[in-house]
Amino acid sequence: MKGSSCKLLILLLSISLVTSQRSCLDEFLQCLPLHSNPSYPIANAIHTAHNASFQHLYELHAVNLRILSSPSTSKPLAIITALHASHAQAAVVCAKHHKLQLRIRSGGHDYEGLSYTSDVPFFILDLFNLRSIKVDVATETAWVQAGATTGELYYRIAEKSGVHGFPSGVCTTLGIGGHFSGGGYGNMMRKYGLSIDNVVDAHLIDANGMIRNRKSMGEDVFWAIRGGGGTSFGIILSWKIKLVRVPRKVTVFNVQRTLDQGATDLAYRWQQIAPKMPKHLFIRLQLEPITDATNGNKTIRVSFIGQFLGRAHRLVQESNSKFRELGLNLSDCKEMSWAESTLFWAGYPNGTSIDTLLQRVQGNKVFFKTKSDYYKKVIPKQGLEMLWELLMEIGNVFMQLNPHGGRMEEIPESETAYPQRAGYLFKTQYTIHWTDSDGGIGAAEKHVRMSRRLYRTMASYASSNPREAFVNYRDLDIGSNGSNDTDFSVARVYGTKYFKKNFMRLARVKAMADPDNFFKNEQSIRPLPSH
Ligand SMILES: Cc1cc2nc3c(=O)[nH]c(=O)nc-3n(C[C@H](O)[C@H](O)[C@H](O)COP(=O)(O)OP(=O)(O)OC[C@H]3O[C@@H](n4cnc5c(N)ncnc54)[C@H](O)[C@@H]3O)c2cc1C
Ligand SMILES: *[C@@H]1O[C@H](CO)[C@@H](O)[C@H](O)[C@H]1NC(C)=O
Ligand SMILES: *[C@@H]1O[C@H](CO)[C@@H](O)[C@H](O)[C@H]1NC(C)=O
Ligand SMILES: *[C@@H]1O[C@H](CO)[C@@H](O)[C@H](O)[C@H]1NC(C)=O
Ligand SMILES: *[C@@H]1O[C@H](CO)[C@@H](O)[C@H](O)[C@H]1NC(C)=O
Ligand SMILES: *[C@@H]1O[C@H](CO)[C@@H](O)[C@H](O)[C@H]1NC(C)=O
Ligand SMILES: *[C@@H]1O[C@H](CO)[C@@H](O)[C@H](O)[C@H]1NC(C)=O
């Protein structure tokens, strides 16, 4: 239903607005040089369908083929690859004046592609050229521009220090702009919290095109941009972060068990133990259906992927005293520098050069649909067994369960906009993924349907009232509105699932900082109505 009304809208648009769109675009493009620093000619940053660079740039940082290759995905009228902060400021001033929708893109990992598509005429402000990273070991801080990736950040820290790191995502191609906006979690979450828990300042372009820092944006806006999701409060130009201390050697492992090897009992125990482990031990659970090579039967493989901020022999001691059933031994463990461990987590083989962290774009893109849940209770064994059956039936699916606890429990829910703190065992993502050989874009509907079925099946075990979701795992199924609509009751539905009680404060801050709702997308924060 939602799909067809959306298509209708786009059809109407393409017939009646084609001419007005074009003149609106021309006026917008002519406006840009008038509002940007002439020492950095903005013409070098403007790409429209007439420039040969357009298609390549559009696709370069668009991660999900389900969105990128869908015929119903509308393309931008222009891509502005900002080369200077004033280009981003001009984009705001001119977009506002010429009523053109702005989409902000840093790394393009948005699960629903909201940084590179829209249901109304729009342009992309692409920030990948703004990616300087200034690490200051003396003060243990860094300024990181929005277009930098997590991998680039890890590399630049390691270049300066072997005993510092930063708690953010497992994937090394995430854009810092979008990733931190939604919280940013990774394998140091239990020790140091989320990325936003270690952000101390930011530069933000507001709805008037002004650059603000923490002091001039005020504590309310600074609170909102830490976890309130990208887009709603302005354009993040850069974050100032506090580095964290890591040992010279950390230890990682990936221990895998199938159903025949007791995976069900272990997955059941993991739920009770992993959120209560010492802070310096993080064990992710990854679940996926596989074919058992020994007998050709389908089974479930449960991977226990761990990071220990210390040496292997201590890890084995701690693991065996708290999670004896896993049977972790020294030969499962790999010691390495923290920077090398980020490559391990990103799936690269041992021995991969650290320079790989500088590769901004991941090789083979897939089609995917992801949904998320938070769990406060242990999934009982019969629930796991039901889950195994469904995963084996679906086939192209994996789940990741990331334990909370530790530092996450110590931070109050209202400290930042990200509310899921004490009382959560783990967060989960369910990802259905496929390739061209599985039917490509033509098989999208089928796979999305399967993701919804899996999600329904887990309803009785996951958090409820509301059934919470993680904004960095964006999912339009949990409620959304047209990017041009301002219906607050709709926004409250998805807003409460992502942000719980913090949603109302986010809506108040939005009403203050951007009352005209300039910064928007299908799931942005709408201004709290004034009555
Ligand atoms: C393979 C993969 C692995 C992932 N792993 C993790 C993980 O380990 N931990 C985790 O927390 N998340 C993870 N994510 C989710 C990821 O954090 C989010 O998708 C995040 O929004 C990506 O940021 P981006 O800049 O790359 O994406 P974009 O698509 O560029 O942006 C995401 C959203 O933020 C907005 N936005 C982007 N830049 C800015 C800016 N500068 N100012 C304001 N708004 C902006 C966009 O408009 C969009 O709405 C993963 C995603 C993928 C695809
Ligand atoms: C795109 O084409 C226009 C018109 O020819 C030109 O002014 C602009 O500089 C081009 N953009 C880039 C990045 O070269
Ligand atoms: C696995 O395959 C073997 C050989 O085909 C079969 O005998 C056995 O019952 C299967 N096991 C399960 C658990 O399905
Ligand atoms: C360590 O555990 C692995 C399985 O995880 C096993 O194959 C190996 O034999 C064990 N090694 C020792 C020394 O116990
Ligand atoms: C990783 O690879 C290096 C060589 O690149 C090798 O010397 C080292 O032993 C390997 N470490 C482990 C834990 O496999
Ligand atoms: C936005 O929400 C309103 C109220 O539910 C609905 O009427 C409208 O169709 C929605 N718009 C889109 C594009 O989903
Ligand atoms: C979006 O909203 C603007 C401002 O209210 C309006 O001018 C424009 O026509 C709307 N566009 C669509 C497609 O609804």
XYZ file of C-alpha atoms and ligand atoms in Angstrom:
668
model
C 0.000 0.000 0.000
C 2.711 2.390 1.069
C 4.748 1.375 -1.979
C 2.035 2.123 -4.504
C 1.154 5.560 -3.137
C 4.825 6.396 -3.225
C 5.139 5.312 -6.860
C 2.113 7.378 -7.763
C 3.699 10.414 -6.190
C 6.878 9.965 -8.192
C 4.892 9.483 -11.408
C 2.942 12.691 -10.835
C 6.137 14.499 -10.046
C 7.890 13.366 -13.165
C 5.050 14.555 -15.389
C 4.101 17.892 -13.909
C 7.301 19.068 -12.350
C 9.895 18.258 -14.965
C 10.140 21.816 -16.294
C 9.827 23.618 -12.981
C 12.335 21.171 -11.519
C 14.905 22.090 -14.125
C 14.610 25.840 -13.651
C 14.589 25.355 -9.896
C 17.826 23.379 -10.234
C 19.429 26.049 -12.427
C 18.548 28.742 -9.936
C 19.895 26.620 -7.112
C 23.181 26.008 -8.953
C 23.541 29.683 -9.754
C 22.972 30.546 -6.115
C 25.827 28.353 -4.850
C 28.854 30.482 -5.921
C 27.225 33.555 -4.376
C 27.271 31.947 -0.936
C 30.566 30.073 -0.885
C 34.194 31.053 -0.516
C 35.497 32.049 -4.006
C 39.008 30.824 -3.121
C 37.526 27.311 -3.407
C 35.477 27.476 -6.646
C 32.322 25.467 -6.024
C 32.027 24.683 -9.749
C 34.628 21.979 -9.084
C 32.207 20.334 -6.682
C 28.999 20.431 -8.729
C 28.013 17.299 -10.637
C 24.748 16.974 -12.534
C 23.577 14.359 -15.027
C 25.496 16.333 -17.688
C 28.874 15.671 -16.069
C 30.521 12.374 -16.980
C 31.409 11.894 -13.299
C 27.787 11.821 -12.122
C 26.828 8.156 -12.273
C 30.105 6.910 -10.817
C 29.922 9.374 -7.925
C 26.315 8.518 -7.246
C 27.131 4.815 -6.916
C 30.517 5.148 -5.233
C 29.194 5.550 -1.698
C 25.850 3.786 -2.053
C 26.172 0.521 -0.186
C 22.863 -1.327 -0.555
C 22.070 -2.744 -4.023
C 18.435 -3.207 -2.950
C 18.149 0.588 -3.029
C 20.806 1.469 -5.588
C 19.514 -0.781 -8.363
C 15.794 -0.427 -7.784
C 13.955 1.221 -10.705
C 11.777 3.087 -8.198
C 14.760 4.750 -6.540
C 14.877 8.325 -7.719
C 18.213 9.930 -8.457
C 19.439 13.322 -7.283
C 19.267 16.370 -9.539
C 22.833 17.151 -8.482
C 25.651 15.897 -6.288
C 27.709 18.517 -4.468
C 31.019 16.974 -3.426
C 31.947 19.684 -0.931
C 35.627 20.651 -1.045
C 35.318 23.292 1.650
C 32.955 23.915 4.563
C 31.525 26.945 2.757
C 30.243 24.621 0.002
C 28.103 22.839 2.562
C 26.952 26.167 4.003
C 25.988 27.387 0.528
C 24.100 24.148 -0.056
C 21.921 24.893 2.969
C 21.282 28.550 2.164
C 20.495 27.898 -1.498
C 18.440 24.751 -0.908
C 16.332 26.632 1.592
C 15.833 29.558 -0.748
C 15.009 27.432 -3.787
C 13.034 24.813 -1.837
C 15.120 21.878 -2.942
C 15.507 18.925 -0.616
C 18.985 18.221 0.734
C 20.284 14.718 1.478
C 23.535 14.459 3.397
C 25.932 11.605 2.665
C 29.131 10.719 4.505
C 29.781 6.998 4.003
C 26.509 5.913 2.348
C 25.885 2.930 4.644
C 22.314 3.872 5.507
C 20.414 0.552 5.385
C 17.492 2.187 3.561
C 19.613 4.470 1.389
C 18.159 7.673 2.852
C 21.405 9.524 2.159
C 21.056 9.015 -1.592
C 17.397 8.840 -2.475
C 14.224 10.753 -1.719
C 10.547 10.852 -2.679
C 10.771 14.527 -3.703
C 13.268 16.299 -6.007
C 16.586 16.502 -4.165
C 20.346 16.839 -4.337
C 23.100 15.064 -2.411
C 25.631 16.934 -0.351
C 28.436 14.373 -0.420
C 31.082 14.904 2.255
C 33.705 12.317 1.321
C 36.252 14.983 0.388
C 36.027 16.500 3.866
C 37.894 13.790 5.707
C 40.884 15.221 7.541
C 41.825 13.569 10.832
C 43.988 15.423 13.342
C 45.164 13.213 16.179
C 46.732 14.920 19.200
C 48.282 12.269 21.420
C 49.360 14.825 24.049
C 45.749 15.715 24.861
C 44.432 12.262 23.815
C 41.925 13.885 21.467
C 41.290 14.121 17.731
C 39.231 16.234 15.339
C 37.692 14.012 12.674
C 35.814 15.331 9.664
C 32.485 13.756 8.744
C 33.640 12.230 5.473
C 36.386 10.172 7.104
C 35.723 6.463 7.512
C 36.111 4.383 10.644
C 39.064 2.619 8.972
C 40.812 5.911 8.252
C 40.279 6.963 11.868
C 41.742 3.697 13.190
C 44.719 4.031 10.846
C 45.475 7.645 11.832
C 45.301 6.827 15.529
C 47.620 3.828 15.116
C 50.037 5.958 13.108
C 50.530 8.157 16.177
C 50.148 5.722 19.060
C 50.231 2.013 19.804
C 48.260 2.415 23.029
C 45.248 4.417 21.902
C 42.106 3.499 20.060
C 38.512 4.583 19.621
C 35.254 2.714 20.278
C 33.270 2.711 17.054
C 32.000 0.397 14.347
C 33.223 -3.025 13.350
C 33.026 -2.226 9.653
C 35.937 -0.061 8.458
C 34.158 1.840 5.664
C 31.465 3.553 7.763
C 31.223 7.329 7.405
C 31.964 9.102 10.665
C 29.201 11.631 9.901
C 26.303 9.184 9.851
C 27.827 6.514 12.076
C 28.416 8.637 15.190
C 25.084 10.425 14.703
C 23.299 7.158 15.477
C 25.506 6.303 18.460
C 28.211 4.136 16.940
C 28.865 0.852 18.683
C 31.643 -1.659 18.294
C 33.664 -4.224 20.192
C 34.854 -1.759 22.863
C 31.291 -0.789 23.792
C 31.367 -2.769 27.047
C 34.562 -1.058 28.158
C 34.109 2.497 26.846
C 30.483 2.824 25.703
C 29.521 4.147 22.276
C 31.362 6.569 20.005
C 29.099 9.397 21.201
C 30.053 8.697 24.814
C 33.553 9.786 23.792
C 32.618 12.822 21.686
C 33.494 16.128 23.383
C 32.757 18.745 20.721
C 31.458 19.067 17.161
C 31.161 21.460 14.259
C 27.654 21.585 12.860
C 26.018 23.619 10.080
C 22.607 24.732 11.307
C 19.417 25.471 9.354
C 20.623 29.022 8.672
C 23.887 27.806 7.176
C 25.909 28.939 10.208
C 28.773 26.826 11.592
C 28.287 26.099 15.282
C 30.490 24.442 17.855
C 29.404 22.879 21.133
C 29.288 26.229 22.881
C 27.430 28.123 20.176
C 24.981 25.328 19.340
C 24.114 24.919 23.017
C 23.917 21.813 25.180
C 20.443 20.805 23.921
C 21.584 20.497 20.316
C 24.875 18.924 21.381
C 22.835 16.371 23.299
C 20.570 15.691 20.291
C 23.334 15.098 17.755
C 24.837 12.427 19.988
C 22.599 9.490 19.133
C 19.529 11.249 17.696
C 20.333 9.920 14.201
C 21.746 11.788 11.202
C 20.016 14.564 9.257
C 17.595 16.093 11.790
C 19.727 18.753 13.476
C 22.086 19.867 10.750
C 25.196 18.868 8.876
C 27.990 17.476 11.008
C 31.253 18.812 9.629
C 33.483 17.252 12.262
C 33.575 15.645 15.674
C 36.114 16.131 18.433
C 36.718 12.830 20.144
C 38.476 11.659 23.269
C 40.785 8.749 22.464
C 40.698 5.716 24.732
C 43.592 3.643 26.058
C 44.201 0.180 24.675
C 46.954 -2.313 25.519
C 49.829 -2.849 23.056
C 48.456 -6.331 22.430
C 44.827 -7.325 22.366
C 43.491 -10.829 21.793
C 40.821 -11.912 19.336
C 39.174 -15.238 18.592
C 36.457 -16.763 16.447
C 35.235 -20.079 17.823
C 32.543 -21.821 15.798
C 30.130 -24.570 16.761
C 27.363 -26.275 14.801
C 24.193 -27.841 16.185
C 25.893 -31.248 16.424
C 28.632 -29.604 18.477
C 26.281 -28.247 21.111
C 25.602 -24.825 19.554
C 22.115 -24.540 21.062
C 23.285 -24.962 24.655
C 26.176 -22.589 24.059
C 23.973 -19.895 22.479
C 21.599 -20.243 25.412
C 24.436 -19.852 27.936
C 25.999 -16.956 26.001
C 22.875 -14.859 26.542
C 23.232 -15.214 30.300
C 26.980 -14.754 30.458
C 28.152 -12.365 27.720
C 26.393 -9.231 29.091
C 27.900 -9.925 32.543
C 31.478 -10.583 31.485
C 34.269 -8.241 32.642
C 34.243 -4.995 30.646
C 37.384 -5.779 28.699
C 35.821 -8.875 27.117
C 33.310 -8.557 24.269
C 31.916 -11.683 22.624
C 29.623 -11.233 19.643
C 27.417 -14.101 18.560
C 26.923 -14.595 14.850
C 24.282 -17.050 13.665
C 23.954 -18.392 10.149
C 22.635 -21.446 8.344
C 25.302 -23.511 6.574
C 25.662 -26.880 4.926
C 27.655 -29.286 7.075
C 30.574 -30.369 4.870
C 30.835 -33.785 6.559
C 27.302 -35.023 5.782
C 25.684 -32.415 3.510
C 22.968 -31.631 6.084
C 21.790 -28.143 6.809
C 22.811 -26.879 10.197
C 23.326 -23.644 12.112
C 26.788 -22.311 12.734
C 27.172 -20.213 15.838
C 30.334 -18.095 15.859
C 31.662 -16.652 19.109
C 33.731 -13.715 17.916
C 35.664 -12.151 20.746
C 37.857 -9.201 21.623
C 39.831 -9.089 24.849
C 41.747 -5.970 25.885
C 44.668 -8.022 27.209
C 46.904 -11.032 26.551
C 45.771 -14.485 25.466
C 46.683 -16.447 28.601
C 44.581 -14.130 30.766
C 41.698 -14.344 28.343
C 41.742 -18.141 28.497
C 41.740 -18.014 32.306
C 38.844 -15.558 32.433
C 36.859 -17.334 29.769
C 37.282 -20.701 31.449
C 36.280 -19.381 34.839
C 33.109 -17.687 33.530
C 32.202 -19.521 30.308
C 33.803 -22.941 30.732
C 31.313 -24.514 28.302
C 32.889 -22.626 25.399
C 36.181 -24.464 25.987
C 38.321 -21.582 24.741
C 42.010 -22.524 24.590
C 45.229 -20.758 23.622
C 45.246 -22.116 20.088
C 41.925 -20.320 19.432
C 43.472 -16.981 20.382
C 45.374 -14.480 18.243
C 47.328 -11.648 19.817
C 47.821 -8.487 17.788
C 47.867 -4.701 17.971
C 44.531 -2.958 18.371
C 44.785 -1.572 14.806
C 45.325 -5.103 13.449
C 42.308 -6.280 15.424
C 40.100 -3.820 13.506
C 41.089 -5.672 10.311
C 40.317 -9.021 11.935
C 36.836 -7.772 12.848
C 36.258 -6.427 9.358
C 36.851 -9.967 8.076
C 40.327 -9.613 6.581
C 42.729 -12.566 6.906
C 45.688 -12.472 9.312
C 48.617 -10.717 7.733
C 46.498 -8.138 5.846
C 48.365 -4.837 5.613
C 47.230 -2.039 7.915
C 47.056 0.154 4.792
C 43.854 -1.715 3.938
C 42.153 0.467 6.551
C 42.502 3.328 4.064
C 40.328 1.590 1.450
C 37.191 3.693 1.627
C 34.899 1.534 -0.438
C 34.106 -2.110 0.127
C 34.536 -4.416 -2.857
C 31.436 -6.447 -3.623
C 28.089 -4.906 -2.886
C 25.073 -7.063 -2.092
C 21.339 -6.619 -1.867
C 20.161 -6.613 1.732
C 17.347 -5.896 4.137
C 18.094 -5.581 7.826
C 15.897 -5.335 10.897
C 16.885 -4.945 14.527
C 15.810 -5.793 18.056
C 16.885 -5.286 21.637
C 16.565 -8.186 24.058
C 16.017 -7.829 27.790
C 15.263 -11.518 28.419
C 17.038 -14.699 27.458
C 15.580 -16.505 24.430
C 14.652 -19.945 25.784
C 15.975 -23.094 24.130
C 12.713 -23.866 22.357
C 12.796 -20.315 20.964
C 16.299 -20.920 19.645
C 15.224 -24.198 18.078
C 12.348 -22.485 16.313
C 14.761 -19.785 15.163
C 17.211 -22.381 13.759
C 14.410 -23.929 11.656
C 13.446 -20.581 10.206
C 17.034 -19.514 9.484
C 17.659 -22.787 7.643
C 14.469 -22.306 5.646
C 15.400 -18.725 4.680
C 18.974 -19.611 3.729
C 20.471 -16.198 2.816
C 20.487 -14.788 6.300
C 22.724 -14.024 9.234
C 22.149 -12.570 12.657
C 24.553 -10.723 14.912
C 23.952 -10.493 18.646
C 26.030 -7.844 20.389
C 26.178 -7.976 24.183
C 25.508 -4.866 26.228
C 26.389 -4.556 29.925
C 29.607 -3.138 31.342
C 30.066 0.577 30.654
C 26.693 0.688 28.855
C 24.912 0.013 32.157
C 26.625 2.895 33.927
C 25.427 5.635 31.572
C 21.963 7.076 32.301
C 19.347 6.769 29.498
C 19.022 10.533 29.269
C 22.772 11.266 29.101
C 22.744 11.249 25.281
C 19.899 10.729 22.815
C 20.752 6.987 22.610
C 18.576 5.416 25.312
C 19.263 1.660 25.391
C 21.602 1.542 28.384
C 20.992 -0.484 31.576
C 18.748 -3.540 31.488
C 19.517 -4.786 27.995
C 21.181 -8.120 27.375
C 22.036 -7.567 23.723
C 21.054 -5.908 20.456
C 20.477 -7.954 17.342
C 20.452 -7.444 13.644
C 18.704 -9.779 11.251
C 20.158 -9.425 7.764
C 18.746 -11.108 4.671
C 21.245 -10.743 1.853
C 21.343 -11.865 -1.755
C 23.151 -11.363 -5.046
C 22.297 -11.206 -8.718
C 22.486 -14.984 -8.934
C 19.711 -15.175 -6.306
C 17.462 -13.022 -8.491
C 18.895 -9.556 -7.913
C 16.471 -6.675 -7.609
C 13.619 -8.854 -8.894
C 13.883 -10.956 -5.742
C 13.784 -7.952 -3.398
C 10.131 -8.252 -2.465
C 10.478 -11.934 -1.623
C 13.493 -11.324 0.611
C 11.945 -8.331 2.352
C 8.876 -10.475 3.079
C 11.117 -13.117 4.637
C 12.783 -10.513 6.836
C 9.362 -9.464 8.117
C 8.426 -13.057 8.826
C 11.618 -13.591 10.814
C 10.929 -10.375 12.713
C 7.355 -11.460 13.539
C 8.601 -14.827 14.727
C 10.912 -13.223 17.289
C 8.300 -10.768 18.600
C 7.516 -12.680 21.774
C 11.187 -12.707 22.880
C 12.298 -9.202 21.920
C 11.649 -5.927 23.771
C 8.050 -4.764 23.605
C 5.879 -1.687 24.255
C 7.546 -0.337 22.306
C 9.481 -2.938 20.353
C 12.741 -1.009 20.251
C 15.088 -0.607 17.294
C 18.565 0.791 16.658
C 18.609 3.934 14.532
C 21.944 3.004 12.924
C 20.164 -0.152 11.680
C 17.564 1.968 9.932
C 14.349 0.127 9.080
C 11.492 1.949 7.384
C 9.086 -0.868 8.317
C 8.861 0.332 11.909
C 7.085 3.491 10.760
C 7.945 6.285 8.393
C 6.402 9.161 6.561
C 7.021 10.908 3.274
C 10.066 13.105 3.648
C 7.835 16.126 3.013
C 5.172 15.209 5.594
C 5.246 16.579 9.095
C 2.596 14.411 10.759
C 3.834 14.305 14.337
C 1.783 11.262 15.357
C 3.580 9.220 12.686
C 6.981 10.521 13.787
C 6.197 9.620 17.372
C 5.705 5.956 16.431
C 9.149 5.336 14.942
C 10.722 7.986 17.168
C 9.674 6.200 20.337
C 10.967 2.864 19.068
C 14.381 4.318 18.366
C 14.649 6.824 21.192
C 12.114 5.875 23.907
C 11.507 8.802 26.268
C 14.306 10.777 24.648
C 12.107 11.218 21.573
C 10.059 14.029 23.139
C 13.191 15.951 24.069
C 14.540 15.439 20.551
C 11.278 16.865 19.146
C 11.527 19.893 21.465
C 15.127 20.528 20.439
C 14.097 20.184 16.792
C 11.318 22.767 17.252
C 13.889 25.152 18.684
C 16.806 24.471 16.309
C 14.982 23.840 13.011
C 11.331 24.927 13.413
C 10.749 24.934 9.633
C 11.892 21.318 9.386
C 14.512 22.021 6.739
C 16.644 18.982 7.603
C 14.451 15.978 6.951
C 14.026 12.489 5.648
C 11.473 9.690 5.996
C 12.457 9.019 9.612
C 13.869 12.322 10.830
C 12.766 14.034 14.039
C 9.762 16.295 13.400
C 9.422 19.554 15.391
C 7.152 19.234 18.429
C 3.897 21.042 17.542
C 3.591 24.184 19.618
C 0.092 23.719 21.123
C 28.381 -3.243 6.463
C 27.855 -2.378 7.589
C 28.368 -2.536 8.859
C 27.913 -1.750 9.916
N 28.457 -1.912 11.168
C 28.063 -1.102 12.181
C 28.650 -1.193 13.470
O 29.551 -2.002 13.717
N 28.229 -0.349 14.441
C 27.239 0.574 14.212
O 26.891 1.346 15.130
N 26.647 0.669 12.997
C 27.044 -0.129 11.993
N 26.462 0.010 10.759
C 25.406 1.014 10.572
C 26.000 2.396 10.327
O 26.527 2.926 11.531
C 24.919 3.336 9.810
O 24.452 2.871 8.576
C 25.412 4.765 9.682
O 24.313 5.626 9.526
C 26.355 4.919 8.510
O 26.856 6.204 8.381
P 27.366 6.657 6.929
O 27.845 8.051 7.058
O 28.265 5.627 6.380
O 26.034 6.557 6.089
P 25.168 7.617 5.237
O 24.251 6.761 4.454
O 26.030 8.573 4.528
O 24.385 8.393 6.363
C 23.484 7.758 7.250
C 22.437 8.769 7.715
O 23.049 9.878 8.366
C 22.862 11.089 7.612
N 24.160 11.760 7.564
C 25.280 11.323 6.946
N 26.285 12.164 7.147
C 25.813 13.166 7.909
C 26.390 14.344 8.441
N 27.668 14.652 8.198
N 25.617 15.169 9.183
C 24.315 14.854 9.414
N 23.714 13.763 8.936
C 24.458 12.909 8.185
C 22.407 10.631 6.237
O 21.631 11.605 5.575
C 21.635 9.370 6.553
O 20.343 9.678 7.014
C 26.886 -0.786 9.689
C 26.368 -0.643 8.406
C 26.830 -1.415 7.362
C 26.241 -1.248 5.989
C 30.097 19.845 -14.507
O 29.703 20.520 -15.680
C 29.519 21.935 -15.525
C 28.968 22.481 -16.812
O 29.768 22.108 -17.884
C 30.816 22.571 -15.088
O 30.623 23.964 -14.861
C 31.304 21.921 -13.828
O 32.524 22.457 -13.410
C 31.410 20.412 -13.998
N 31.739 19.829 -12.735
C 32.932 19.309 -12.450
C 33.150 18.760 -11.074
O 33.825 19.281 -13.275
C 22.347 -35.960 8.324
O 22.608 -36.728 7.194
C 22.733 -38.120 7.435
C 23.215 -38.777 6.163
O 22.399 -38.365 5.085
C 21.408 -38.626 7.992
O 21.489 -40.010 8.244
C 21.083 -37.895 9.259
O 19.828 -38.277 9.779
C 21.098 -36.400 9.047
N 21.025 -35.748 10.332
C 20.139 -34.806 10.602
C 20.228 -34.215 11.970
O 19.298 -34.428 9.818
C 41.481 -26.072 21.341
O 40.137 -26.017 20.892
C 39.974 -26.446 19.541
C 38.542 -26.262 19.192
O 38.118 -24.955 19.436
C 40.414 -27.881 19.395
O 40.314 -28.239 18.039
C 41.826 -28.040 19.871
O 42.174 -29.378 19.854
C 41.988 -27.476 21.256
N 43.386 -27.494 21.585
C 43.832 -27.862 22.759
C 45.312 -27.758 22.958
O 43.095 -28.252 23.662
C 49.780 -13.872 11.322
O 50.550 -13.765 10.163
C 51.924 -13.541 10.392
C 52.591 -13.382 9.058
O 51.924 -12.429 8.299
C 52.538 -14.672 11.191
O 53.873 -14.392 11.465
C 51.784 -14.811 12.494
O 52.237 -15.928 13.191
C 50.291 -14.965 12.229
N 49.622 -14.941 13.525
C 48.665 -15.766 13.835
C 48.143 -15.628 15.225
O 48.166 -16.535 13.049
C 2.352 10.089 6.261
O 1.466 9.809 7.332
C 0.125 10.209 7.081
C -0.703 9.902 8.323
O -0.614 8.545 8.659
C -0.420 9.472 5.857
O -1.724 9.946 5.570
C 0.491 9.734 4.674
O 0.065 8.964 3.578
C 1.918 9.350 5.017
N 2.760 9.660 3.885
C 3.575 8.756 3.340
C 4.292 9.197 2.115
O 3.726 7.625 3.787
C 6.848 19.723 -0.084
O 6.667 20.808 0.826
C 6.907 22.073 0.255
C 6.807 23.109 1.369
O 5.693 22.871 2.173
C 5.895 22.332 -0.872
O 6.148 23.570 -1.470
C 6.052 21.224 -1.920
O 5.074 21.363 -2.919
C 5.909 19.849 -1.275
N 6.226 18.855 -2.280
C 5.566 17.702 -2.363
C 6.000 16.815 -3.458
O 4.644 17.406 -1.625
